[in-house]
Amino acid sequence: GPVKLSDDQLTALNKKLADVGFNEKLSYGKPTLVYGYVKTCEKHPDSDHLHVTMVDVGNGEEHKIVCGASNIAQGQKVVVALPGTLMPNGQEIWPGKLRGVDSYGMICSARELGLKHAPQKRGIMVVPDSFKVGAAFEPTKCDELIASGDITL
């Protein structure tokens, strides 16, 4: 999985790189698996089960995402895999079109996120309203909330 460095570790690593002649510095990357807010949710014009959503993913960014989950709805907070995300099953998320509509990411289910306590039924994972839009997804926290019944489908 991803390695998260402390500030001290990042500084030490950059020092080691400089010591061997590298001029570039490493920095923290922007998370690609984040909490988002579903601002709009409409029926897909060419499908009886898909929805076209507009999702706020933080920092003033909004993405159109086509979603096939039956429990998707406007006003939910969800987990969004932005383009460039490597999912637990090895799938990489890229922008694309679903039935002619552009989609820039994926709204995730607990099962797609590889969470231990993920229900085996279909549907995206709706997270509590207290989760901050744009913050990095925290798998352990979400899995504990599923196990306790605080996150459901």
mmCIF file with all atom_site columns, C-alpha atoms in Angstrom:
data_model
loop_
_atom_site.group_PDB
_atom_site.id
_atom_site.type_symbol
_atom_site.label_atom_id
_atom_site.label_alt_id
_atom_site.label_comp_id
_atom_site.label_asym_id
_atom_site.label_entity_id
_atom_site.label_seq_id
_atom_site.pdbx_PDB_ins_code
_atom_site.Cartn_x
_atom_site.Cartn_y
_atom_site.Cartn_z
_atom_site.occupancy
_atom_site.B_iso_or_equiv
_atom_site.pdbx_formal_charge
_atom_site.auth_seq_id
_atom_site.auth_comp_id
_atom_site.auth_asym_id
_atom_site.auth_atom_id
_atom_site.pdbx_PDB_model_num
ATOM 1   C CA . GLY A 1 1   ? 0.000   0.000  0.000   1.00 0.00 ? 1   GLY A CA 1
ATOM 2   C CA . PRO A 1 2   ? 0.961   3.644  0.034   1.00 0.00 ? 2   PRO A CA 1
ATOM 3   C CA . VAL A 1 3   ? 3.824   4.777  2.234   1.00 0.00 ? 3   VAL A CA 1
ATOM 4   C CA . LYS A 1 4   ? 3.116   7.921  4.257   1.00 0.00 ? 4   LYS A CA 1
ATOM 5   C CA . LEU A 1 5   ? 6.222   9.789  5.337   1.00 0.00 ? 5   LEU A CA 1
ATOM 6   C CA . SER A 1 6   ? 6.455   12.150 8.270   1.00 0.00 ? 6   SER A CA 1
ATOM 7   C CA . ASP A 1 7   ? 7.915   15.612 7.682   1.00 0.00 ? 7   ASP A CA 1
ATOM 8   C CA . ASP A 1 8   ? 11.178  14.469 9.304   1.00 0.00 ? 8   ASP A CA 1
ATOM 9   C CA . GLN A 1 9   ? 11.360  11.382 7.073   1.00 0.00 ? 9   GLN A CA 1
ATOM 10  C CA . LEU A 1 10  ? 10.723  13.459 3.934   1.00 0.00 ? 10  LEU A CA 1
ATOM 11  C CA . THR A 1 11  ? 13.440  15.935 4.953   1.00 0.00 ? 11  THR A CA 1
ATOM 12  C CA . ALA A 1 12  ? 15.900  13.102 5.629   1.00 0.00 ? 12  ALA A CA 1
ATOM 13  C CA . LEU A 1 13  ? 15.124  11.442 2.302   1.00 0.00 ? 13  LEU A CA 1
ATOM 14  C CA . ASN A 1 14  ? 15.594  14.703 0.389   1.00 0.00 ? 14  ASN A CA 1
ATOM 15  C CA . LYS A 1 15  ? 18.912  15.222 2.193   1.00 0.00 ? 15  LYS A CA 1
ATOM 16  C CA . LYS A 1 16  ? 20.109  11.754 1.164   1.00 0.00 ? 16  LYS A CA 1
ATOM 17  C CA . LEU A 1 17  ? 19.085  12.421 -2.446  1.00 0.00 ? 17  LEU A CA 1
ATOM 18  C CA . ALA A 1 18  ? 20.958  15.759 -2.414  1.00 0.00 ? 18  ALA A CA 1
ATOM 19  C CA . ASP A 1 19  ? 24.019  14.033 -0.939  1.00 0.00 ? 19  ASP A CA 1
ATOM 20  C CA . VAL A 1 20  ? 24.211  11.736 -3.980  1.00 0.00 ? 20  VAL A CA 1
ATOM 21  C CA . GLY A 1 21  ? 23.741  14.565 -6.488  1.00 0.00 ? 21  GLY A CA 1
ATOM 22  C CA . PHE A 1 22  ? 19.990  14.873 -7.139  1.00 0.00 ? 22  PHE A CA 1
ATOM 23  C CA . ASN A 1 23  ? 18.756  18.464 -7.449  1.00 0.00 ? 23  ASN A CA 1
ATOM 24  C CA . GLU A 1 24  ? 15.036  17.668 -7.467  1.00 0.00 ? 24  GLU A CA 1
ATOM 25  C CA . LYS A 1 25  ? 13.178  17.427 -4.173  1.00 0.00 ? 25  LYS A CA 1
ATOM 26  C CA . LEU A 1 26  ? 10.416  15.028 -3.255  1.00 0.00 ? 26  LEU A CA 1
ATOM 27  C CA . SER A 1 27  ? 7.198   16.486 -1.887  1.00 0.00 ? 27  SER A CA 1
ATOM 28  C CA . TYR A 1 28  ? 3.868   15.194 -0.690  1.00 0.00 ? 28  TYR A CA 1
ATOM 29  C CA . GLY A 1 29  ? 1.509   14.248 -3.494  1.00 0.00 ? 29  GLY A CA 1
ATOM 30  C CA . LYS A 1 30  ? -2.134  15.168 -3.656  1.00 0.00 ? 30  LYS A CA 1
ATOM 31  C CA . PRO A 1 31  ? -4.362  12.253 -2.567  1.00 0.00 ? 31  PRO A CA 1
ATOM 32  C CA . THR A 1 32  ? -6.319  10.539 -5.331  1.00 0.00 ? 32  THR A CA 1
ATOM 33  C CA . LEU A 1 33  ? -8.720  8.613  -3.085  1.00 0.00 ? 33  LEU A CA 1
ATOM 34  C CA . VAL A 1 34  ? -10.773 11.290 -1.318  1.00 0.00 ? 34  VAL A CA 1
ATOM 35  C CA . TYR A 1 35  ? -14.121 12.063 0.282   1.00 0.00 ? 35  TYR A CA 1
ATOM 36  C CA . GLY A 1 36  ? -16.510 13.864 -2.045  1.00 0.00 ? 36  GLY A CA 1
ATOM 37  C CA . TYR A 1 37  ? -19.929 15.496 -1.887  1.00 0.00 ? 37  TYR A CA 1
ATOM 38  C CA . VAL A 1 38  ? -22.555 14.590 -4.516  1.00 0.00 ? 38  VAL A CA 1
ATOM 39  C CA . LYS A 1 39  ? -23.881 18.010 -5.596  1.00 0.00 ? 39  LYS A CA 1
ATOM 40  C CA . THR A 1 40  ? -26.163 16.720 -8.349  1.00 0.00 ? 40  THR A CA 1
ATOM 41  C CA . CYS A 1 41  ? -27.434 13.313 -9.425  1.00 0.00 ? 41  CYS A CA 1
ATOM 42  C CA . GLU A 1 42  ? -29.453 12.839 -12.603 1.00 0.00 ? 42  GLU A CA 1
ATOM 43  C CA . LYS A 1 43  ? -30.559 9.882  -14.688 1.00 0.00 ? 43  LYS A CA 1
ATOM 44  C CA . HIS A 1 44  ? -28.154 9.028  -17.507 1.00 0.00 ? 44  HIS A CA 1
ATOM 45  C CA . PRO A 1 45  ? -29.711 10.003 -20.876 1.00 0.00 ? 45  PRO A CA 1
ATOM 46  C CA . ASP A 1 46  ? -28.877 6.624  -22.457 1.00 0.00 ? 46  ASP A CA 1
ATOM 47  C CA . SER A 1 47  ? -29.282 4.145  -19.598 1.00 0.00 ? 47  SER A CA 1
ATOM 48  C CA . ASP A 1 48  ? -31.969 2.850  -17.283 1.00 0.00 ? 48  ASP A CA 1
ATOM 49  C CA . HIS A 1 49  ? -29.551 2.212  -14.380 1.00 0.00 ? 49  HIS A CA 1
ATOM 50  C CA . LEU A 1 50  ? -26.694 4.738  -14.662 1.00 0.00 ? 50  LEU A CA 1
ATOM 51  C CA . HIS A 1 51  ? -26.621 8.194  -13.065 1.00 0.00 ? 51  HIS A CA 1
ATOM 52  C CA . VAL A 1 52  ? -24.612 11.286 -13.974 1.00 0.00 ? 52  VAL A CA 1
ATOM 53  C CA . THR A 1 53  ? -23.312 13.058 -10.895 1.00 0.00 ? 53  THR A CA 1
ATOM 54  C CA . MET A 1 54  ? -21.389 16.243 -10.215 1.00 0.00 ? 54  MET A CA 1
ATOM 55  C CA . VAL A 1 55  ? -19.113 15.662 -7.228  1.00 0.00 ? 55  VAL A CA 1
ATOM 56  C CA . ASP A 1 56  ? -17.212 18.235 -5.172  1.00 0.00 ? 56  ASP A CA 1
ATOM 57  C CA . VAL A 1 57  ? -13.821 16.649 -4.373  1.00 0.00 ? 57  VAL A CA 1
ATOM 58  C CA . GLY A 1 58  ? -12.388 19.610 -2.448  1.00 0.00 ? 58  GLY A CA 1
ATOM 59  C CA . ASN A 1 59  ? -10.126 22.552 -3.260  1.00 0.00 ? 59  ASN A CA 1
ATOM 60  C CA . GLY A 1 60  ? -12.735 24.017 -5.586  1.00 0.00 ? 60  GLY A CA 1
ATOM 61  C CA . GLU A 1 61  ? -12.669 20.962 -7.881  1.00 0.00 ? 61  GLU A CA 1
ATOM 62  C CA . GLU A 1 62  ? -15.828 19.338 -9.202  1.00 0.00 ? 62  GLU A CA 1
ATOM 63  C CA . HIS A 1 63  ? -15.916 16.227 -11.361 1.00 0.00 ? 63  HIS A CA 1
ATOM 64  C CA . LYS A 1 64  ? -18.620 14.678 -13.500 1.00 0.00 ? 64  LYS A CA 1
ATOM 65  C CA . ILE A 1 65  ? -18.777 10.997 -12.591 1.00 0.00 ? 65  ILE A CA 1
ATOM 66  C CA . VAL A 1 66  ? -21.084 8.387  -14.086 1.00 0.00 ? 66  VAL A CA 1
ATOM 67  C CA . CYS A 1 67  ? -22.200 5.961  -11.363 1.00 0.00 ? 67  CYS A CA 1
ATOM 68  C CA . GLY A 1 68  ? -24.075 2.669  -11.655 1.00 0.00 ? 68  GLY A CA 1
ATOM 69  C CA . ALA A 1 69  ? -24.921 2.180  -7.973  1.00 0.00 ? 69  ALA A CA 1
ATOM 70  C CA . SER A 1 70  ? -28.618 2.072  -7.218  1.00 0.00 ? 70  SER A CA 1
ATOM 71  C CA . ASN A 1 71  ? -28.149 3.876  -3.886  1.00 0.00 ? 71  ASN A CA 1
ATOM 72  C CA . ILE A 1 72  ? -26.415 7.000  -5.288  1.00 0.00 ? 72  ILE A CA 1
ATOM 73  C CA . ALA A 1 73  ? -28.233 10.240 -4.439  1.00 0.00 ? 73  ALA A CA 1
ATOM 74  C CA . GLN A 1 74  ? -27.711 13.982 -4.316  1.00 0.00 ? 74  GLN A CA 1
ATOM 75  C CA . GLY A 1 75  ? -26.437 15.257 -0.958  1.00 0.00 ? 75  GLY A CA 1
ATOM 76  C CA . GLN A 1 76  ? -24.361 12.212 -0.006  1.00 0.00 ? 76  GLN A CA 1
ATOM 77  C CA . LYS A 1 77  ? -20.745 12.169 1.096   1.00 0.00 ? 77  LYS A CA 1
ATOM 78  C CA . VAL A 1 78  ? -18.905 9.360  -0.656  1.00 0.00 ? 78  VAL A CA 1
ATOM 79  C CA . VAL A 1 79  ? -15.431 8.009  -1.405  1.00 0.00 ? 79  VAL A CA 1
ATOM 80  C CA . VAL A 1 80  ? -14.134 9.061  -4.827  1.00 0.00 ? 80  VAL A CA 1
ATOM 81  C CA . ALA A 1 81  ? -11.276 7.479  -6.759  1.00 0.00 ? 81  ALA A CA 1
ATOM 82  C CA . LEU A 1 82  ? -9.852  10.214 -8.958  1.00 0.00 ? 82  LEU A CA 1
ATOM 83  C CA . PRO A 1 83  ? -7.954  9.464  -12.184 1.00 0.00 ? 83  PRO A CA 1
ATOM 84  C CA . GLY A 1 84  ? -4.569  7.995  -11.340 1.00 0.00 ? 84  GLY A CA 1
ATOM 85  C CA . THR A 1 85  ? -5.851  5.996  -8.356  1.00 0.00 ? 85  THR A CA 1
ATOM 86  C CA . LEU A 1 86  ? -4.609  2.409  -8.176  1.00 0.00 ? 86  LEU A CA 1
ATOM 87  C CA . MET A 1 87  ? -7.425  0.366  -6.649  1.00 0.00 ? 87  MET A CA 1
ATOM 88  C CA . PRO A 1 88  ? -6.805  -2.637 -4.330  1.00 0.00 ? 88  PRO A CA 1
ATOM 89  C CA . ASN A 1 89  ? -7.682  -5.062 -7.164  1.00 0.00 ? 89  ASN A CA 1
ATOM 90  C CA . GLY A 1 90  ? -4.947  -3.531 -9.374  1.00 0.00 ? 90  GLY A CA 1
ATOM 91  C CA . GLN A 1 91  ? -7.330  -1.523 -11.579 1.00 0.00 ? 91  GLN A CA 1
ATOM 92  C CA . GLU A 1 92  ? -6.171  2.013  -12.369 1.00 0.00 ? 92  GLU A CA 1
ATOM 93  C CA . ILE A 1 93  ? -8.824  4.705  -12.656 1.00 0.00 ? 93  ILE A CA 1
ATOM 94  C CA . TRP A 1 94  ? -8.746  6.846  -15.813 1.00 0.00 ? 94  TRP A CA 1
ATOM 95  C CA . PRO A 1 95  ? -11.110 9.391  -17.347 1.00 0.00 ? 95  PRO A CA 1
ATOM 96  C CA . GLY A 1 96  ? -13.467 7.838  -19.859 1.00 0.00 ? 96  GLY A CA 1
ATOM 97  C CA . LYS A 1 97  ? -16.948 7.778  -21.329 1.00 0.00 ? 97  LYS A CA 1
ATOM 98  C CA . LEU A 1 98  ? -19.845 5.618  -20.235 1.00 0.00 ? 98  LEU A CA 1
ATOM 99  C CA . ARG A 1 99  ? -22.544 5.407  -22.875 1.00 0.00 ? 99  ARG A CA 1
ATOM 100 C CA . GLY A 1 100 ? -21.369 8.685  -24.401 1.00 0.00 ? 100 GLY A CA 1
ATOM 101 C CA . VAL A 1 101 ? -21.072 10.705 -21.160 1.00 0.00 ? 101 VAL A CA 1
ATOM 102 C CA . ASP A 1 102 ? -17.653 11.800 -19.878 1.00 0.00 ? 102 ASP A CA 1
ATOM 103 C CA . SER A 1 103 ? -16.722 10.438 -16.457 1.00 0.00 ? 103 SER A CA 1
ATOM 104 C CA . TYR A 1 104 ? -13.778 11.670 -14.427 1.00 0.00 ? 104 TYR A CA 1
ATOM 105 C CA . GLY A 1 105 ? -13.350 9.167  -11.588 1.00 0.00 ? 105 GLY A CA 1
ATOM 106 C CA . MET A 1 106 ? -15.311 6.516  -9.722  1.00 0.00 ? 106 MET A CA 1
ATOM 107 C CA . ILE A 1 107 ? -17.590 6.635  -6.692  1.00 0.00 ? 107 ILE A CA 1
ATOM 108 C CA . CYS A 1 108 ? -16.568 3.597  -4.633  1.00 0.00 ? 108 CYS A CA 1
ATOM 109 C CA . SER A 1 109 ? -18.204 0.801  -2.714  1.00 0.00 ? 109 SER A CA 1
ATOM 110 C CA . ALA A 1 110 ? -16.628 -0.624 0.435   1.00 0.00 ? 110 ALA A CA 1
ATOM 111 C CA . ARG A 1 111 ? -15.964 -3.856 -1.471  1.00 0.00 ? 111 ARG A CA 1
ATOM 112 C CA . GLU A 1 112 ? -14.137 -1.999 -4.298  1.00 0.00 ? 112 GLU A CA 1
ATOM 113 C CA . LEU A 1 113 ? -12.008 -0.328 -1.604  1.00 0.00 ? 113 LEU A CA 1
ATOM 114 C CA . GLY A 1 114 ? -11.035 -3.754 -0.236  1.00 0.00 ? 114 GLY A CA 1
ATOM 115 C CA . LEU A 1 115 ? -12.380 -3.095 3.257   1.00 0.00 ? 115 LEU A CA 1
ATOM 116 C CA . LYS A 1 116 ? -12.434 -6.156 5.534   1.00 0.00 ? 116 LYS A CA 1
ATOM 117 C CA . HIS A 1 117 ? -15.985 -5.581 6.817   1.00 0.00 ? 117 HIS A CA 1
ATOM 118 C CA . ALA A 1 118 ? -17.441 -4.601 3.440   1.00 0.00 ? 118 ALA A CA 1
ATOM 119 C CA . PRO A 1 119 ? -20.984 -5.860 2.910   1.00 0.00 ? 119 PRO A CA 1
ATOM 120 C CA . GLN A 1 120 ? -21.313 -8.219 -0.019  1.00 0.00 ? 120 GLN A CA 1
ATOM 121 C CA . LYS A 1 121 ? -24.327 -6.406 -1.442  1.00 0.00 ? 121 LYS A CA 1
ATOM 122 C CA . ARG A 1 122 ? -24.051 -3.855 -4.245  1.00 0.00 ? 122 ARG A CA 1
ATOM 123 C CA . GLY A 1 123 ? -23.937 -0.132 -3.641  1.00 0.00 ? 123 GLY A CA 1
ATOM 124 C CA . ILE A 1 124 ? -21.601 2.743  -2.961  1.00 0.00 ? 124 ILE A CA 1
ATOM 125 C CA . MET A 1 125 ? -20.409 3.529  0.546   1.00 0.00 ? 125 MET A CA 1
ATOM 126 C CA . VAL A 1 126 ? -21.973 6.650  2.037   1.00 0.00 ? 126 VAL A CA 1
ATOM 127 C CA . VAL A 1 127 ? -19.768 8.205  4.727   1.00 0.00 ? 127 VAL A CA 1
ATOM 128 C CA . PRO A 1 128 ? -20.858 10.409 7.650   1.00 0.00 ? 128 PRO A CA 1
ATOM 129 C CA . ASP A 1 129 ? -21.535 14.110 7.034   1.00 0.00 ? 129 ASP A CA 1
ATOM 130 C CA . SER A 1 130 ? -18.695 14.946 9.444   1.00 0.00 ? 130 SER A CA 1
ATOM 131 C CA . PHE A 1 131 ? -16.085 13.713 6.928   1.00 0.00 ? 131 PHE A CA 1
ATOM 132 C CA . LYS A 1 132 ? -14.247 16.601 5.243   1.00 0.00 ? 132 LYS A CA 1
ATOM 133 C CA . VAL A 1 133 ? -14.680 16.921 1.477   1.00 0.00 ? 133 VAL A CA 1
ATOM 134 C CA . GLY A 1 134 ? -11.299 16.581 -0.242  1.00 0.00 ? 134 GLY A CA 1
ATOM 135 C CA . ALA A 1 135 ? -9.622  14.816 2.696   1.00 0.00 ? 135 ALA A CA 1
ATOM 136 C CA . ALA A 1 136 ? -7.720  11.616 1.979   1.00 0.00 ? 136 ALA A CA 1
ATOM 137 C CA . PHE A 1 137 ? -9.672  8.370  2.408   1.00 0.00 ? 137 PHE A CA 1
ATOM 138 C CA . GLU A 1 138 ? -8.861  6.601  5.695   1.00 0.00 ? 138 GLU A CA 1
ATOM 139 C CA . PRO A 1 139 ? -9.444  2.858  5.197   1.00 0.00 ? 139 PRO A CA 1
ATOM 140 C CA . THR A 1 140 ? -8.998  1.802  8.837   1.00 0.00 ? 140 THR A CA 1
ATOM 141 C CA . LYS A 1 141 ? -11.404 4.476  10.097  1.00 0.00 ? 141 LYS A CA 1
ATOM 142 C CA . CYS A 1 142 ? -14.050 3.566  7.506   1.00 0.00 ? 142 CYS A CA 1
ATOM 143 C CA . ASP A 1 143 ? -13.681 -0.170 8.121   1.00 0.00 ? 143 ASP A CA 1
ATOM 144 C CA . GLU A 1 144 ? -14.166 0.362  11.872  1.00 0.00 ? 144 GLU A CA 1
ATOM 145 C CA . LEU A 1 145 ? -17.305 2.434  11.168  1.00 0.00 ? 145 LEU A CA 1
ATOM 146 C CA . ILE A 1 146 ? -18.685 -0.326 8.921   1.00 0.00 ? 146 ILE A CA 1
ATOM 147 C CA . ALA A 1 147 ? -17.982 -2.966 11.580  1.00 0.00 ? 147 ALA A CA 1
ATOM 148 C CA . SER A 1 148 ? -19.792 -0.862 14.209  1.00 0.00 ? 148 SER A CA 1
ATOM 149 C CA . GLY A 1 149 ? -22.763 -0.195 11.896  1.00 0.00 ? 149 GLY A CA 1
ATOM 150 C CA . ASP A 1 150 ? -22.123 3.560  11.627  1.00 0.00 ? 150 ASP A CA 1
ATOM 151 C CA . ILE A 1 151 ? -21.549 3.279  7.851   1.00 0.00 ? 151 ILE A CA 1
ATOM 152 C CA . THR A 1 152 ? -24.087 1.273  5.866   1.00 0.00 ? 152 THR A CA 1
ATOM 153 C CA . LEU A 1 153 ? -25.162 0.893  2.272   1.00 0.00 ? 153 LEU A CA 1
#
